[in-house]
Coordinates of C-alpha atoms (C1' of nucleotides) in Angstrom, one line a residue:
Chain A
X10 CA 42.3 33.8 14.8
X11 CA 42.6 32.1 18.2
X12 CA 41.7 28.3 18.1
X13 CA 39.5 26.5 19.5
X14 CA 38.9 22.4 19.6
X15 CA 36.2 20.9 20.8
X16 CA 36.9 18.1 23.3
X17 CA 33.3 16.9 23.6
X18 CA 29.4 18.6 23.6
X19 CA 30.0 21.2 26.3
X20 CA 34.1 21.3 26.6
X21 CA 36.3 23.0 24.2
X22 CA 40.1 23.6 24.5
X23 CA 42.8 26.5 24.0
X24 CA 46.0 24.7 23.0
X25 CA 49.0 25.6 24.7
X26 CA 50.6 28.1 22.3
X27 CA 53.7 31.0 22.9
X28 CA 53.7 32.2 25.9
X29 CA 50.9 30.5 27.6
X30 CA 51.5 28.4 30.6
X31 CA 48.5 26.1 30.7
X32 CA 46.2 25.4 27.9
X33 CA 42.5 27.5 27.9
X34 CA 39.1 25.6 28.8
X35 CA 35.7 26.7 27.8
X36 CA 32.6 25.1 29.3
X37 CA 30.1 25.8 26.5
X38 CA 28.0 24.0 23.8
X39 CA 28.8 24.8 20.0
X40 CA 25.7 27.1 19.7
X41 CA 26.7 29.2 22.0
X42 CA 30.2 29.5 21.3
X43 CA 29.3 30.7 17.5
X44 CA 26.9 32.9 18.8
X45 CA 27.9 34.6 21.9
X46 CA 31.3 34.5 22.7
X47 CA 33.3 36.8 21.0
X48 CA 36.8 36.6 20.3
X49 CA 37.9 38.9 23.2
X50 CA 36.5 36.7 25.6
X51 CA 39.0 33.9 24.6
X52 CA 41.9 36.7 24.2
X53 CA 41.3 37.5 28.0
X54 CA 41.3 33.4 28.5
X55 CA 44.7 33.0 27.1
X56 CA 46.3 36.4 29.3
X57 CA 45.1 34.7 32.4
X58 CA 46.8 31.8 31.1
X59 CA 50.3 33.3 30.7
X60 CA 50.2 34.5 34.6
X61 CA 52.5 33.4 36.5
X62 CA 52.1 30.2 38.8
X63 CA 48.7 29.2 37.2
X64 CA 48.1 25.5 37.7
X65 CA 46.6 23.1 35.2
X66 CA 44.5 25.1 33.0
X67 CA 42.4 29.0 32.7
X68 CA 39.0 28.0 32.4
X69 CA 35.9 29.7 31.6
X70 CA 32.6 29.0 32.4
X71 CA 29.3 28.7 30.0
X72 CA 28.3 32.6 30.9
X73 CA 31.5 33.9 29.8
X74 CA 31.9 37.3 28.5
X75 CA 34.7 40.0 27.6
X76 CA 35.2 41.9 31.1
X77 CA 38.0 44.0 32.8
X78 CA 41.4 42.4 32.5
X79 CA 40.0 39.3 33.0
X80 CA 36.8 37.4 31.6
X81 CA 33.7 37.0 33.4
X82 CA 33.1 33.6 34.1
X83 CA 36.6 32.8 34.9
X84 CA 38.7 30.4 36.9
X85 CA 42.0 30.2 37.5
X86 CA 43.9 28.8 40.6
X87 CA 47.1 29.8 41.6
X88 CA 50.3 27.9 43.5
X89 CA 50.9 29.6 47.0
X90 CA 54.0 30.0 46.3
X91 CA 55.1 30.7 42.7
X92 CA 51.6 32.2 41.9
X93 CA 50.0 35.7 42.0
X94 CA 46.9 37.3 42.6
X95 CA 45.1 39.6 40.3
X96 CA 42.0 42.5 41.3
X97 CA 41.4 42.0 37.3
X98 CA 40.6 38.4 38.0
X99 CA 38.4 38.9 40.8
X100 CA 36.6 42.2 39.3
X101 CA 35.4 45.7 40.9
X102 CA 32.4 44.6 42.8
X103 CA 34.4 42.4 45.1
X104 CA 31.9 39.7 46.7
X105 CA 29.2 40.3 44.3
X106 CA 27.4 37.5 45.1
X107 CA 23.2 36.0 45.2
X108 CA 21.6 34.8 48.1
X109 CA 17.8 33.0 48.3
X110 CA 15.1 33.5 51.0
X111 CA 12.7 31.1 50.8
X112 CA 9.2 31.7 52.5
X113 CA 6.0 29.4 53.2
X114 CA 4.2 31.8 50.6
X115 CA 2.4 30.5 47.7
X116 CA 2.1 32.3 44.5
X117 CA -1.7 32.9 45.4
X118 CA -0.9 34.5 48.6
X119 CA 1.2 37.2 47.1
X120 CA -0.9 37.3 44.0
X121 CA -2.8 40.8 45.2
X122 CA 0.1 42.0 46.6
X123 CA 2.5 42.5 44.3
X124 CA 2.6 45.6 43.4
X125 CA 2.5 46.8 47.0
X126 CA 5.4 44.7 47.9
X127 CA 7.6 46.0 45.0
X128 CA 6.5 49.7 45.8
X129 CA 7.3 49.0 49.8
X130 CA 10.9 47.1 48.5
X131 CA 11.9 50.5 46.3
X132 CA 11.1 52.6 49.0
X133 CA 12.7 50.3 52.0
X134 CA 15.8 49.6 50.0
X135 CA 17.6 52.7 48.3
X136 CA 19.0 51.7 44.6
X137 CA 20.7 53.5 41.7
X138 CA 24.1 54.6 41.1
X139 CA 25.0 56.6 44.4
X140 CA 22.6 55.8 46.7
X141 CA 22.6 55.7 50.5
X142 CA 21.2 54.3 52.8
X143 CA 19.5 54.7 56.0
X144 CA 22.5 53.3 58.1
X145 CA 25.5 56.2 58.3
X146 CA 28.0 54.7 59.8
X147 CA 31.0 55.8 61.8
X148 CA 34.2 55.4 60.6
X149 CA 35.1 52.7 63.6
X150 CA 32.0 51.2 63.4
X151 CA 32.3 50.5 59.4
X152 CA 35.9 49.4 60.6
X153 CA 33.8 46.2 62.1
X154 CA 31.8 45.8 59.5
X155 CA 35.2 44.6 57.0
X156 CA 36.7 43.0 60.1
X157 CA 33.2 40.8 60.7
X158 CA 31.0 41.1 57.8
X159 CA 27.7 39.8 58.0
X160 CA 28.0 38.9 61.7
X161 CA 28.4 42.5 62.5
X162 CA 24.4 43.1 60.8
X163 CA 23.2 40.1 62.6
X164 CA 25.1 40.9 65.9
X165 CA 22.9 44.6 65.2
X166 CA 19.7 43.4 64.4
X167 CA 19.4 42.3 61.0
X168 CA 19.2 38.3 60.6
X169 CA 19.6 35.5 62.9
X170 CA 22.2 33.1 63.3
X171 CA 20.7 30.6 60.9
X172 CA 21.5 33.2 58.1
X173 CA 25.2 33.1 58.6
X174 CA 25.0 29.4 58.9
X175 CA 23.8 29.4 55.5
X176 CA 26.2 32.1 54.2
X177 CA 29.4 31.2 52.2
X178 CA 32.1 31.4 54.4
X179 CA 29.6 31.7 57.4
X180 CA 29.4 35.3 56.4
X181 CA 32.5 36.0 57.7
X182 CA 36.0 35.9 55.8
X183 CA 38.6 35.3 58.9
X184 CA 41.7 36.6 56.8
X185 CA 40.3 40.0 56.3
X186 CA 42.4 43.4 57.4
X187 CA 40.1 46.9 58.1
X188 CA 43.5 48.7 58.1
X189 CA 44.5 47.7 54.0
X190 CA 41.4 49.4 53.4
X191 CA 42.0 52.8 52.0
X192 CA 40.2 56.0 53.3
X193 CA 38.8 56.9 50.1
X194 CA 37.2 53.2 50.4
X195 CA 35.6 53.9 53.8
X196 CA 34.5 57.3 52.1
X197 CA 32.6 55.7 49.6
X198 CA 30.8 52.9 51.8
X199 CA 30.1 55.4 55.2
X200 CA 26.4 55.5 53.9
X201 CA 26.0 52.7 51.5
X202 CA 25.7 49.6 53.4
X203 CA 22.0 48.3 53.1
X204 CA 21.6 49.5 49.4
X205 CA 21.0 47.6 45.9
X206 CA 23.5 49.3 43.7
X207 CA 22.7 49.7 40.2
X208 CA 23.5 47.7 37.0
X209 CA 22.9 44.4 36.9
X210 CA 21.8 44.3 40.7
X211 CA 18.1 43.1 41.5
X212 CA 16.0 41.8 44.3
X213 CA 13.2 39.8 42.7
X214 CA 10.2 38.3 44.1
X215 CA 9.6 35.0 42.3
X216 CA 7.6 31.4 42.2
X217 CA 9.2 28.1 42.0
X218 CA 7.9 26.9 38.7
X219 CA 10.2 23.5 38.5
X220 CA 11.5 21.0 40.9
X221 CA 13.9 18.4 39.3
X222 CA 15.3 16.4 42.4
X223 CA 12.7 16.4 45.1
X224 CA 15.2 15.2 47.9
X225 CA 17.6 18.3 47.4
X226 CA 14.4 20.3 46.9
X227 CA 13.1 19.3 50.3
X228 CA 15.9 19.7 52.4
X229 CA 16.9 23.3 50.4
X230 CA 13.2 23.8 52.0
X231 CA 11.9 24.5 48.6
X232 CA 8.5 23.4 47.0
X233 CA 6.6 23.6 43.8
X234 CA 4.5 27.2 43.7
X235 CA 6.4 28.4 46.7
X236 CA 7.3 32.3 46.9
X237 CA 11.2 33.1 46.9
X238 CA 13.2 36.8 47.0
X239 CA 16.6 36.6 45.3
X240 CA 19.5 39.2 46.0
X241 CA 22.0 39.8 43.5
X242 CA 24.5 43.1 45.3
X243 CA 27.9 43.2 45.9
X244 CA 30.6 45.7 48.1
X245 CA 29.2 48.8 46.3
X246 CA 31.7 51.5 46.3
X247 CA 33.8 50.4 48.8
X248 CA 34.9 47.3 46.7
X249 CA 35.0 49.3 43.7
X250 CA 37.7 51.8 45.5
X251 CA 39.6 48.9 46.9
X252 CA 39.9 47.0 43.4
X253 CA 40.9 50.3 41.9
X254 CA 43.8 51.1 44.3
X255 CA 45.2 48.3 44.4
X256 CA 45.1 47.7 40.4
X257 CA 47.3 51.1 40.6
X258 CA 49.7 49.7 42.8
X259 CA 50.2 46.4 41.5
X260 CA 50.6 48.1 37.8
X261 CA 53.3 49.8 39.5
X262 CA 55.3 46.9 41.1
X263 CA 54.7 44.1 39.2
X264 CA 57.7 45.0 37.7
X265 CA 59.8 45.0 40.3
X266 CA 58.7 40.8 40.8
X267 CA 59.9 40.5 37.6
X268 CA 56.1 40.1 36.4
X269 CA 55.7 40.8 32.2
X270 CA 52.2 42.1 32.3
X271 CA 50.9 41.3 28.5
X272 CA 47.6 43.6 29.9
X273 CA 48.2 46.5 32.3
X274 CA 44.0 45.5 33.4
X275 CA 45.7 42.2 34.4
X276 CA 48.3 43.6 37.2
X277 CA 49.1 41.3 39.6
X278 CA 51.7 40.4 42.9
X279 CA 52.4 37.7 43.9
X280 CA 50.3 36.2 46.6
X281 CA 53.5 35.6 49.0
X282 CA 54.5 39.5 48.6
X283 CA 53.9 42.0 51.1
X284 CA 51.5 43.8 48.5
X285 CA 50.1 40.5 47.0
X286 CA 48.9 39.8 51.0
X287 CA 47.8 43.1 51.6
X288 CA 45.5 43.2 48.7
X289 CA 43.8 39.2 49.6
X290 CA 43.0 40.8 53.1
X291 CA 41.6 44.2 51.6
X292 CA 39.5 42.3 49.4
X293 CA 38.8 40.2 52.1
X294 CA 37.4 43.2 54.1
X295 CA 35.8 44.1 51.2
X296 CA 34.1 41.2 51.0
X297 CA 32.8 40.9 54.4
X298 CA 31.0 44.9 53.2
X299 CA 29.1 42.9 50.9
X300 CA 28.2 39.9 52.8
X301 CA 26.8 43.0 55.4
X302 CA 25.0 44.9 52.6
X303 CA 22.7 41.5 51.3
X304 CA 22.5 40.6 55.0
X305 CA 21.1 44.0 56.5
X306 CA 18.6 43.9 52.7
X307 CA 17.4 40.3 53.8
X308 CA 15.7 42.1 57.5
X309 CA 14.6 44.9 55.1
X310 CA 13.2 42.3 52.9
X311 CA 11.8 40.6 56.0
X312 CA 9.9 43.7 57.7
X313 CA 8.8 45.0 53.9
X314 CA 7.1 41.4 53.7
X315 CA 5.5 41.9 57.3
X316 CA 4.8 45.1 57.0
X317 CA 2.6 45.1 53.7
X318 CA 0.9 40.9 55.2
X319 CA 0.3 42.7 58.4
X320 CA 2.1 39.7 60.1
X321 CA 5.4 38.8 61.8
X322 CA 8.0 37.4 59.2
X323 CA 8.8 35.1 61.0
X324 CA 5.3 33.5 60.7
X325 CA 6.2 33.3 56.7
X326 CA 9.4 31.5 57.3
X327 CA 11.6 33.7 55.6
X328 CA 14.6 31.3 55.9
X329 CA 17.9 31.8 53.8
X330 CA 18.6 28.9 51.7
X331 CA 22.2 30.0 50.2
X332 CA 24.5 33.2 49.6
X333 CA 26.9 32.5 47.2
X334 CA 29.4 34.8 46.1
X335 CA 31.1 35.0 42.5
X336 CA 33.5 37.9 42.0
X337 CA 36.4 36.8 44.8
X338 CA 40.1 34.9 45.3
X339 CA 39.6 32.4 48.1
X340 CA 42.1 30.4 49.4
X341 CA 41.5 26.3 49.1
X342 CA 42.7 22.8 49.1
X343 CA 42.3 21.1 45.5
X344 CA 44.0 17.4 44.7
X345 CA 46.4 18.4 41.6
X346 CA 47.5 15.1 39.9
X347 CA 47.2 13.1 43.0
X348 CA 48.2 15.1 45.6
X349 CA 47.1 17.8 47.9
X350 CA 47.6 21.4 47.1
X351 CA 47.0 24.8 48.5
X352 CA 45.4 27.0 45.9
X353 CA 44.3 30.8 45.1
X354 CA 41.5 30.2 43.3
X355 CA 40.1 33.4 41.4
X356 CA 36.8 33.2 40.3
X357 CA 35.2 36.1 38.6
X358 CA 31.6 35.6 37.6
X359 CA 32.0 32.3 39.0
X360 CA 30.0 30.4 41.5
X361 CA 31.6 28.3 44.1
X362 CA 30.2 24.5 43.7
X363 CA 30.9 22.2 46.2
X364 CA 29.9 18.3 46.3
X365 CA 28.5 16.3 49.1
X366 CA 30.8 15.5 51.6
X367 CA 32.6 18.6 51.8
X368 CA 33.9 19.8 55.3
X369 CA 33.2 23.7 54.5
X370 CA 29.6 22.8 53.7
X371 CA 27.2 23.5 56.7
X372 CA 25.7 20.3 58.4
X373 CA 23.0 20.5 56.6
X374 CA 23.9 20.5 53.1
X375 CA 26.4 17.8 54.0
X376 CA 24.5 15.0 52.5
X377 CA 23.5 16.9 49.2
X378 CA 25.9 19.6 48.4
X379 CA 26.0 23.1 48.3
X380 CA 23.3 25.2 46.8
X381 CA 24.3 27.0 43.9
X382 CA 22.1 29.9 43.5
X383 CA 21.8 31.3 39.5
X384 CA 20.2 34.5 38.6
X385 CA 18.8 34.7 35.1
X386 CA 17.5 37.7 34.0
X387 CA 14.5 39.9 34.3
X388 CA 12.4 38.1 32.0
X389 CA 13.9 34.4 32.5
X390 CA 14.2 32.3 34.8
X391 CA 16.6 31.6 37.7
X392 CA 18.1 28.3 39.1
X393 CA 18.8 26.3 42.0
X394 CA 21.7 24.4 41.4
X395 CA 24.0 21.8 43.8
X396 CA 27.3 21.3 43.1
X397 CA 29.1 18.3 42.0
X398 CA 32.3 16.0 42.6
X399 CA 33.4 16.6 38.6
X400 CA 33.1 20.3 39.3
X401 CA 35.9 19.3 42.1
X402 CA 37.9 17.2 39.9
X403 CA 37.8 19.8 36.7
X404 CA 37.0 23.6 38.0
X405 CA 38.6 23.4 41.4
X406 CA 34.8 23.1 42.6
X407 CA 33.2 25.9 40.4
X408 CA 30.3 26.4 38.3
X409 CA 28.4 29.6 36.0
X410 CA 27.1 32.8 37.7
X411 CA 24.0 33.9 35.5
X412 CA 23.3 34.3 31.7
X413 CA 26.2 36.4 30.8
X414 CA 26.1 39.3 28.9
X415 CA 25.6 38.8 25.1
X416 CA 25.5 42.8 24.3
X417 CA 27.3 45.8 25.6
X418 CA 25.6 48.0 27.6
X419 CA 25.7 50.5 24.9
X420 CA 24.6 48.3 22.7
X421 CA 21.2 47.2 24.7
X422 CA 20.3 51.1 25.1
X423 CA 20.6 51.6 21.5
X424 CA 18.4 48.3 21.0
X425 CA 15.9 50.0 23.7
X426 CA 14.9 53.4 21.9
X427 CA 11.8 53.5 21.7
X428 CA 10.7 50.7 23.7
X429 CA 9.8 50.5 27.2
X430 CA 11.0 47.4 28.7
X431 CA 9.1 47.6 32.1
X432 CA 5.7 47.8 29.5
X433 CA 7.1 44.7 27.8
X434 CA 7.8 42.6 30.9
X435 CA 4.5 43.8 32.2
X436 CA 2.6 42.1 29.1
X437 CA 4.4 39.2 30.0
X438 CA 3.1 39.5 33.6
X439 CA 6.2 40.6 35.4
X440 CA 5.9 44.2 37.4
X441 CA 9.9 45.3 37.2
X442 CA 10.2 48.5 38.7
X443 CA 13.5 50.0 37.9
X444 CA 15.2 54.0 38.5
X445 CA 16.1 54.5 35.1
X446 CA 14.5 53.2 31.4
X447 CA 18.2 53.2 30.8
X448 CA 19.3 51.0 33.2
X449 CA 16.3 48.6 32.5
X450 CA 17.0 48.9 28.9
X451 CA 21.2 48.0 29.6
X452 CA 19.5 45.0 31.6
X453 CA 17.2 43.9 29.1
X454 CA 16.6 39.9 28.6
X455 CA 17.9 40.0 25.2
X456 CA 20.9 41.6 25.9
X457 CA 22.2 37.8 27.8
X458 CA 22.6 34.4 26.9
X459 CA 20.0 32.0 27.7
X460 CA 20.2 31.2 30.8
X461 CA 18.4 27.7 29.5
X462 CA 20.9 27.4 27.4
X463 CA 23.7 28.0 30.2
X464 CA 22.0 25.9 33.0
X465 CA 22.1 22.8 30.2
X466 CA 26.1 23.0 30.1
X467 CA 26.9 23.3 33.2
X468 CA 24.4 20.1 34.1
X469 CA 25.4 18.1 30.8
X470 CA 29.4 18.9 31.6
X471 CA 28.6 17.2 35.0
X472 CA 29.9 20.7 37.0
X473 CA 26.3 21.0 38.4
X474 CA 23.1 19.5 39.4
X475 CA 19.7 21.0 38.8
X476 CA 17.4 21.4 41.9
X477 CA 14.6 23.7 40.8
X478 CA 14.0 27.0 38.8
X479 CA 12.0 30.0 39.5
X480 CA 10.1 32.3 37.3
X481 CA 10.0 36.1 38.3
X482 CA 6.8 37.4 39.1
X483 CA 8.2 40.9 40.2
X484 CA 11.5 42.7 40.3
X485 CA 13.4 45.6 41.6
X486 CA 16.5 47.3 39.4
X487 CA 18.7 49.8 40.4
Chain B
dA21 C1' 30.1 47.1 38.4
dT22 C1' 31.1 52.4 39.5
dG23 C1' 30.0 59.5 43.4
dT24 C1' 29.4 55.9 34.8
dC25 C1' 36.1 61.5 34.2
dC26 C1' 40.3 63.6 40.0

DNA sequence: ATGTCC
């Protein structure tokens, strides 16, 4: 029995016991922690705790779930010079991450269209487990796309300059190396760059239903009834392959740093060793894959929209608002008890939430903050978020990812027999076309948390802001 | 999440 005291409505506390370096923090409301946390997920908090070099506390946001190694919805940051960095705590699809297009649509303009857009998305965009896409690229040209990440797609033809401006990390991680990438990686990802993926992976047409701070809502460019696309992809199997080699080679050294590893899921180096570095600028080419793939699907997002409108896209204003990503180690500079530090902070399942004022912001979020962009699920809704100067001070500037899974995926196709879950989500008025009823079923709304629910935390523990939310109106699933 | 078992 692991436990847990509650500190206030939305804050709850692992003491320090045996073996743990820092206490545990869970973001989360009592509710939710009776009903959909297990105890595996708090098991996974306290192993993340007991790594060596963690500063202050292993904290876990409101969405948290049992994951690989580590839990999703987990945050951790680590000294640069005693600490280490773990692929468990950062997960397989390195730089999963959402972004938002906004448009100049209303709900009534796309009302009669619907259908023919989400037909014209499955066929533009390939999705599923294995799927490739149009692009095959050579092995020297995919070479530039880990070295230069979304710049490369917009440097071919697929964005503008205004999308990497509004791109985490300008879509471009700096400290990335194409040569710690293995082959087997580059196998994987020669003809997946522009696809979906599968699992919990969408693109989702959807109206704003809410606006709660008008001021943030208009300079995010977003209005009441407007028409938005959400992205949710990652590094496909080119991430998967790098978080998988390097998990077998840090199993095998960790050792040899004198590292205790109380989960072999949990291997990690330390991030001043030669294999701790050479795994932050794998993932780090990895990263810039993903930032590539949800780049080159926003220009087939663009030219589905102008093809089935008949008119250019740019007329429709298709602009990005934010890509965030939530499965990655970045480096950053967090005050720790008064004074300035140099941090690896993991987050896995995590969304990165900056407050006003922040010099890594682009200029024109300075003055609110950075949007925080929060997938719900199929049948819910989604969330604009900003982030906050508590968020700074208490999760080194970090906030939830989504609704968090509640059920296995086993158990949500065993809850699916006999149902069909696009029929359901159709009587509810949402068209979700997906390749599988299985993978529709493992994705069903019931399997998550409520993403209500979630989005109240994370505002009433001061680590976010709401902007607006968004109700889907159609949805594509790999 | 994932060429859902090299």
């Amino acid at each position: 029995m692991i436990s847990i005291e509650k500190i206030n409505d939305f804050k709850w506390l692992i003491p320090r016991m045996e073996g743990m370096r820092v206490p545990g923090i869970i973001y989360i409301s009592e509710k939710l922690l009776n009903k959909a946390v297990s105890e595996k997920a708090p098991e996974q908090i306290i192993n993340v705790s007991k790594l060596p070099g963690i500063v202050k506390y292993s904290l876990a946001m409101p969405d948290v779930h049992w994951g690989y190694g580590a839990p999703i919805g987990g945050v951790g940051a680590f000294d640069a010079e005693s600490g280490v960095i773990a692929p468990g705590f950062v997960g397989y699809d390195l730089n999963c991450g959402v972004r938002l297009i906004r448009s100049n649509l209303t709900a009534d303009d796309v009302k009669n269209k619907l259908e023919d857009l989400i037909n014209l998305l499955f066929t533009n965009i390939p999705c599923g487990v294995g799927s490739t896409g149009a692009l095959k690229l050579k092995r020297k040209d995919l070479e530039k796309v880990t070295a230069e990440g979304a710049e490369w797609a917009v440097k071919n033809g697929f964005g503008t300059a205004g999308d990497l401006e509004n791109t985490e990390e300008n879509g471009r991680i700096k400290e990335a190396d194409p040569d710690a990438v293995g082959n087997r990686a580059y196998e994987r990802g020669t003809s997946q760059l522009g696809t979906l993926g599968s699992g919990n992976h969408f693109i989702e047409i959807q109206r704003v239903a809410d606006i709660y701070d008008k001021t943030a809502a208009d300079s995010f460019g977003i209005f009441p009834g407007q028409i938005t696309v959400m992205v949710h992809s990652g590094s496909r199997g080119l991430g998967y392959q790098v978080c998988g080699d390097y998990l077998d080679r840090f199993g095998r050294v960790a050792a040899d740093y004198g590292i205790k590893l109380s989960d072999r899921q949990l291997a990690c180096a330390p991030v001043s060793s030669k294999e701790g570095r050479r795994y932050f600028r794998a993932m780090n080419a990895a990263a810039n894959y993903a930032f590539a793939n949800r780049q080159i699907m926003t220009h087939l997002i663009r030219e589905t929209f102008s093809s089935v409108f008949g008119v250019p896209y740019e007329k429709m204003q298709m602009s990005l608002v934010y890509d965030v990503t939530h499965n990655i180690c970045k480096i950053e500079k967090h005050t720790v008890d008064g004074r300035e530090k140099t941090l690896y902070v993991h987050r896995k399942g995590a969304t990165r939430a900056f407050p006003k004022g922040h010099p890594q912001l682009p200029e024109r979020y300075r003055s609110t903050g950075q949007p925080v962009i929060i997938p719900g699920t199929m049948g819910t809704s989604s969330y604009i978020l900003v982030g906050t100067e508590k968020a700074m001070e208490e999760t080194w500037g970090s906030t939830c990812h989504g609704a968090g899974r509640m059920m296995s995926r086993h158990q949500a196709v065993k809850e699916g027999r006999n149902r069909s879950i696009a029929g359901e989500l159709a009587g509810r008025g949402i068209l979700a076309k997906g390749v599988s009823g299985k993978g529709l079923a493992e994705e069903m709304p019931e399997a998550y948390k409520d993403i209500d629910e979630v989005i109240e935390i994370v505002e009433g523990a001061g680590l976010s802001g709401k902007i607006a939310r968004m109700v889907p109106l159609a949805v594509i699933k790999g």
